[in-house]
Coordinates of C-alpha atoms in Angstrom, one line a residue:
M19 CA -53.8 22.4 -2.7
P20 CA -53.6 21.4 1.1
K21 CA -52.8 17.8 1.8
E22 CA -55.5 15.5 3.0
P23 CA -55.6 15.0 6.8
S24 CA -54.0 12.2 8.6
T25 CA -56.1 10.3 10.8
Q26 CA -53.0 9.2 12.7
N27 CA -52.2 12.5 13.9
I28 CA -55.1 14.3 15.9
V29 CA -53.9 16.7 18.5
D30 CA -56.1 17.6 21.5
I31 CA -55.8 21.3 20.9
A32 CA -54.6 23.2 17.8
I33 CA -53.3 26.8 18.6
V34 CA -53.7 29.3 15.7
G35 CA -51.0 32.0 16.2
G36 CA -47.5 31.8 17.7
G37 CA -47.3 35.0 19.6
P38 CA -47.1 35.4 23.4
T39 CA -50.6 34.1 24.0
G40 CA -50.1 31.3 21.6
L41 CA -46.8 30.2 23.3
F42 CA -48.2 30.4 26.7
S43 CA -51.2 28.4 25.7
A44 CA -48.9 25.7 24.4
F45 CA -47.1 25.7 27.7
Y46 CA -50.4 25.3 29.6
C47 CA -51.5 22.5 27.3
G48 CA -48.4 20.8 28.5
M49 CA -49.5 21.4 32.0
R50 CA -52.7 19.7 31.3
N51 CA -51.2 16.8 29.4
A52 CA -53.0 17.9 26.3
T53 CA -51.2 17.4 23.1
C54 CA -51.1 20.5 20.9
S55 CA -49.9 22.1 17.7
I56 CA -49.0 25.8 17.0
I57 CA -49.6 27.1 13.5
D58 CA -48.4 30.6 12.4
S59 CA -48.2 32.6 9.1
L60 CA -45.0 34.2 10.2
P61 CA -41.5 32.6 9.6
E62 CA -40.8 32.6 13.4
L63 CA -42.5 32.4 16.7
G64 CA -43.2 35.5 18.7
G65 CA -45.8 37.4 16.7
Q66 CA -45.5 41.1 16.6
L67 CA -42.9 41.0 19.4
A68 CA -40.5 39.1 17.1
A69 CA -41.5 40.6 13.7
L70 CA -42.0 44.3 14.7
Y71 CA -40.7 45.1 18.1
P72 CA -37.8 42.8 19.0
E73 CA -35.8 45.7 20.5
K74 CA -38.8 47.2 22.4
Y75 CA -39.1 46.9 26.1
I76 CA -42.2 45.4 27.5
F77 CA -43.3 46.7 30.8
D78 CA -46.7 45.0 31.5
V79 CA -45.6 41.4 32.2
G80 CA -45.5 40.4 35.9
G81 CA -42.3 39.7 37.4
Y82 CA -40.3 41.8 34.8
P83 CA -39.8 45.6 35.6
K84 CA -38.9 45.7 32.0
I85 CA -37.9 43.1 29.4
L86 CA -36.9 43.2 25.8
A87 CA -39.5 41.9 23.4
R88 CA -37.2 39.3 21.9
T89 CA -36.0 38.1 25.3
L90 CA -39.6 37.7 26.5
V91 CA -40.3 35.5 23.4
E92 CA -37.2 33.4 24.1
H93 CA -38.4 32.8 27.7
L94 CA -41.9 32.0 26.4
K95 CA -40.5 29.6 23.8
E96 CA -38.4 27.8 26.5
Q97 CA -41.3 27.5 28.8
A98 CA -43.5 26.1 26.1
F99 CA -40.9 23.8 24.4
Q100 CA -40.7 21.8 27.7
Y101 CA -43.8 19.9 26.5
H102 CA -42.7 19.6 22.8
P103 CA -45.6 21.2 20.9
T104 CA -45.6 20.6 17.2
V105 CA -44.8 23.8 15.4
Y106 CA -45.8 24.8 11.8
L107 CA -44.5 28.1 10.5
N108 CA -45.0 30.0 7.3
E109 CA -48.4 28.4 7.2
R110 CA -51.6 30.5 6.8
V111 CA -54.9 29.1 8.2
L112 CA -57.7 29.6 5.6
N113 CA -60.8 27.8 7.1
F114 CA -61.9 24.9 9.2
N115 CA -64.5 22.2 9.2
K116 CA -66.1 20.4 12.1
R117 CA -66.6 16.8 11.1
A118 CA -69.5 14.6 12.4
D119 CA -67.2 12.9 15.0
G120 CA -66.4 16.4 16.4
V121 CA -62.9 16.6 15.1
F122 CA -61.8 19.8 13.6
E123 CA -60.2 20.0 10.2
L124 CA -58.0 23.1 10.2
I125 CA -57.2 23.9 6.5
T126 CA -54.1 26.0 5.8
D127 CA -52.4 26.8 2.5
K128 CA -50.2 23.8 3.0
R129 CA -52.1 21.0 4.6
V130 CA -55.0 20.0 6.8
H131 CA -54.5 19.7 10.5
L132 CA -56.7 17.6 12.8
A133 CA -57.7 18.7 16.4
R134 CA -60.2 18.1 18.9
A135 CA -60.5 21.7 19.9
L136 CA -59.1 25.1 18.6
I137 CA -57.7 28.2 20.4
L138 CA -57.3 31.3 18.2
C139 CA -54.3 33.4 19.4
A140 CA -54.0 35.5 16.2
G141 CA -53.3 38.8 17.9
I142 CA -54.6 41.7 15.9
G143 CA -55.0 39.4 12.8
L144 CA -53.4 40.5 9.5
F145 CA -51.8 43.9 10.1
T146 CA -50.4 46.5 7.8
P147 CA -48.8 49.7 8.7
R148 CA -50.8 53.0 8.5
P149 CA -49.2 55.1 5.8
L150 CA -47.1 58.3 6.7
P151 CA -49.1 61.6 5.9
G152 CA -46.3 63.1 3.7
E153 CA -47.2 63.3 0.1
N154 CA -44.3 61.4 -1.2
A155 CA -43.3 59.3 1.9
T156 CA -44.2 56.1 0.4
D157 CA -41.6 56.8 -2.4
Y158 CA -38.9 56.3 0.3
E159 CA -40.1 53.0 1.9
N160 CA -37.0 50.8 2.4
K161 CA -35.0 53.9 1.5
G162 CA -34.9 55.6 5.0
V163 CA -38.6 55.2 5.9
Y164 CA -39.3 52.5 8.6
Y165 CA -42.5 51.3 10.0
Y166 CA -41.0 49.2 12.7
L167 CA -37.6 48.8 14.6
D168 CA -36.1 45.4 14.2
N169 CA -32.4 46.5 14.7
L170 CA -31.5 49.7 16.5
D171 CA -28.1 49.6 15.2
N172 CA -29.5 50.8 11.8
F173 CA -30.1 54.2 13.6
R174 CA -26.8 54.6 15.5
G175 CA -25.4 58.1 15.2
K176 CA -28.1 59.3 12.8
Q177 CA -30.7 62.1 12.8
V178 CA -34.1 60.4 13.3
L179 CA -37.6 61.7 12.9
V180 CA -40.3 59.9 14.5
V181 CA -43.9 60.6 13.5
G182 CA -47.0 60.0 15.9
G183 CA -48.5 60.6 19.4
G184 CA -49.4 57.2 20.7
D185 CA -47.7 54.5 22.7
T186 CA -45.8 53.2 19.5
A187 CA -44.4 56.6 18.7
L188 CA -43.3 57.4 22.2
D189 CA -41.8 54.0 22.7
Y190 CA -39.8 54.3 19.4
A191 CA -38.6 57.7 20.2
L192 CA -37.4 56.6 23.7
M193 CA -35.8 53.5 22.2
L194 CA -33.9 55.5 19.6
E195 CA -32.7 58.1 22.1
P196 CA -29.7 56.2 23.4
V197 CA -28.4 55.2 20.0
A198 CA -29.2 58.0 17.5
N199 CA -27.4 61.3 17.3
H200 CA -30.6 63.2 17.7
V201 CA -34.3 62.3 17.7
I202 CA -37.2 64.6 16.8
L203 CA -40.8 63.5 17.6
I204 CA -43.6 65.3 15.6
H205 CA -47.3 64.9 16.6
R206 CA -50.2 66.7 15.1
R207 CA -52.0 67.5 18.5
D208 CA -50.8 68.6 21.7
Q209 CA -52.0 65.6 23.8
F210 CA -50.5 62.1 23.6
R211 CA -52.5 58.9 23.4
A212 CA -50.0 57.0 25.5
H213 CA -49.3 55.7 28.9
E214 CA -48.7 58.4 31.4
E215 CA -45.4 57.0 32.4
S216 CA -44.2 57.0 28.7
V217 CA -45.3 60.8 28.5
H218 CA -43.3 61.5 31.6
K219 CA -40.2 59.8 30.3
L220 CA -40.5 61.6 27.1
Q221 CA -40.7 64.9 28.8
N222 CA -37.5 64.2 30.8
S223 CA -35.6 62.9 27.7
S224 CA -33.4 64.6 25.2
V225 CA -36.1 63.9 22.3
E226 CA -37.1 67.2 20.6
V227 CA -40.8 67.3 20.6
L228 CA -42.8 69.4 18.0
L229 CA -46.5 69.6 18.6
Y230 CA -49.2 70.6 16.2
T231 CA -46.6 69.5 13.5
E232 CA -47.2 67.1 10.6
L233 CA -45.0 65.7 7.9
Q234 CA -45.5 67.5 4.6
L235 CA -42.6 66.4 2.3
V236 CA -39.7 64.1 2.2
H237 CA -36.4 65.0 0.6
G238 CA -33.7 62.9 -0.8
R239 CA -31.9 61.5 -3.8
G240 CA -32.6 57.7 -3.6
H241 CA -32.6 57.9 0.2
V242 CA -34.1 60.1 2.9
D243 CA -31.9 63.2 3.7
G244 CA -34.4 65.7 4.9
V245 CA -38.0 66.6 5.4
T246 CA -40.4 69.6 5.4
V247 CA -42.9 69.7 8.3
I248 CA -45.8 72.0 8.7
Q249 CA -47.1 73.6 11.9
N250 CA -50.9 72.9 11.4
K251 CA -52.0 75.9 13.4
T252 CA -49.8 78.7 11.9
K253 CA -49.3 76.9 8.6
E254 CA -45.6 77.8 8.8
T255 CA -43.2 75.2 7.3
R256 CA -39.8 74.2 8.4
D257 CA -37.0 72.2 6.6
F258 CA -34.4 70.0 8.5
S259 CA -32.0 67.2 7.7
V260 CA -32.8 63.7 8.9
D261 CA -31.3 60.4 7.9
A262 CA -34.3 58.3 8.7
I263 CA -38.0 58.5 9.4
V264 CA -39.8 56.1 11.7
S265 CA -43.6 55.8 11.6
G266 CA -45.2 55.5 14.9
L267 CA -48.8 55.7 13.6
G268 CA -49.5 52.0 14.3
F269 CA -51.1 49.4 12.2
S270 CA -54.4 48.6 10.7
A271 CA -55.7 45.3 11.4
S272 CA -57.9 42.8 9.5
L273 CA -59.2 39.4 10.7
G274 CA -58.5 38.1 7.2
P275 CA -60.1 34.6 6.6
I276 CA -61.1 34.3 10.3
A277 CA -63.9 36.8 9.6
E278 CA -65.5 34.2 7.3
W279 CA -65.5 31.3 9.8
G280 CA -68.9 31.9 11.2
L281 CA -67.6 33.4 14.5
E282 CA -69.5 36.3 16.2
I283 CA -67.6 39.3 15.4
Q284 CA -67.9 42.9 16.9
N285 CA -65.7 45.6 15.6
N286 CA -63.2 43.4 14.0
E287 CA -62.9 41.2 17.1
V288 CA -64.1 37.8 18.0
V289 CA -66.7 37.7 20.8
V290 CA -66.0 35.2 23.7
N291 CA -67.7 34.4 26.9
T292 CA -66.0 34.0 30.5
R293 CA -64.6 30.6 29.3
M294 CA -62.9 32.3 26.4
E295 CA -65.3 30.2 24.2
T296 CA -66.7 31.7 20.9
N297 CA -70.1 31.0 19.7
I298 CA -68.8 27.7 18.1
S299 CA -68.5 24.9 20.5
G300 CA -64.8 23.8 20.9
V301 CA -63.4 26.9 19.4
Y302 CA -61.7 29.3 22.0
A303 CA -59.9 32.6 21.5
V304 CA -57.5 34.6 23.6
G305 CA -55.5 37.8 23.4
D306 CA -56.0 40.9 21.3
I307 CA -58.2 39.1 18.8
V308 CA -61.1 38.9 21.4
T309 CA -63.6 41.2 23.0
Y310 CA -65.8 41.0 26.0
P311 CA -67.0 43.7 28.5
G312 CA -64.2 45.3 30.2
K313 CA -61.5 43.8 27.9
V314 CA -58.1 45.5 28.2
K315 CA -55.5 44.8 25.5
L316 CA -52.3 44.0 27.3
I317 CA -49.9 41.2 27.1
A318 CA -50.5 40.4 30.7
T319 CA -54.2 40.1 29.9
G320 CA -53.6 37.7 27.1
L321 CA -51.3 35.6 29.3
G322 CA -54.1 35.5 31.9
E323 CA -56.8 34.4 29.4
A324 CA -54.6 31.4 28.0
P325 CA -55.0 29.2 31.0
T326 CA -58.8 29.9 31.0
A327 CA -59.1 28.8 27.4
V328 CA -56.9 25.8 27.8
N329 CA -58.6 24.5 30.9
N330 CA -62.1 24.8 29.3
A331 CA -60.7 23.2 26.1
K332 CA -59.3 20.3 28.2
T333 CA -62.8 19.6 29.7
Y334 CA -64.3 20.0 26.2
V335 CA -61.9 17.3 24.8
D336 CA -62.2 15.2 27.9
P337 CA -65.4 15.7 29.9
N338 CA -64.0 13.7 32.8
A339 CA -61.2 16.0 33.3
H340 CA -61.2 18.7 36.1
L341 CA -61.6 22.3 35.1
S342 CA -59.2 23.6 37.6
P343 CA -56.0 21.5 37.8
G344 CA -54.9 23.1 41.1
H345 CA -51.8 25.4 41.5
S346 CA -48.9 24.8 39.5
S347 CA -46.7 25.2 42.6
S348 CA -48.2 21.9 43.9
R349 CA -47.0 20.0 40.9
S350 CA -43.8 17.9 41.7

């Protein structure tokens, strides 16, 4: 059972989620002299970047032509930790109550946190990998079938098959190209659902691309050692040896308990206004979890939304505070 709340420790803003937007929100809380805590269900900060894509290059953050995900996380942590936010990891938020005095009780599986405002930075929520289409692919999970890349050295000198045609699949194939002996990418269509630049890089790489091709069967004795693929137009099959299969089919997301909090939800996303405020006063949301007209899901977008949420949360907590604190370059 969660511990009872302590009336001695009420932070100005509790941040749910320790990914890039959560870390940048914590930094900006410090810029506004607002006390904050970060609560995350994962064992480390960084969200998907740390848990799923630490070796992936990120291209959509201003000031970095490209930067490894794990390096970006380290920079965001260094930036946020200047202001010493309180961090709670391995802690899943279940619900919240808003007391008569306006203080939020944020209930997790371990305790109850108290805060004067909340910012939800939960990314895509609870995510699970989409299964590979091969009829027996699930039998080889953790035996040569991978759903994310956390250590490229696992693929050094190997024959690797990547499945998918979106950004994730192309990113994985291009990440593996320098370390693997050979990379094959199969996609069931002839058009990619990826950034044009990624498609251009793929076309100019050594990755072998097989279009209109799907995974049919995985071979191996206790570990992947080959596959059968099928050309979905001609129905011809082909067998070849591989040491590993990497799914680039992405993840399905669920808001989990957040869906039951009374927030306005559209298409599994939290609706916010131009202040990044939800339909519940004092509760704000930023990043991939939110929707509004024209929303674009990029890290850069979430980083831009974070100061808007923090500044408005600051005025919610302290009505005498200025909404705009001025430019950070003017601070001594």
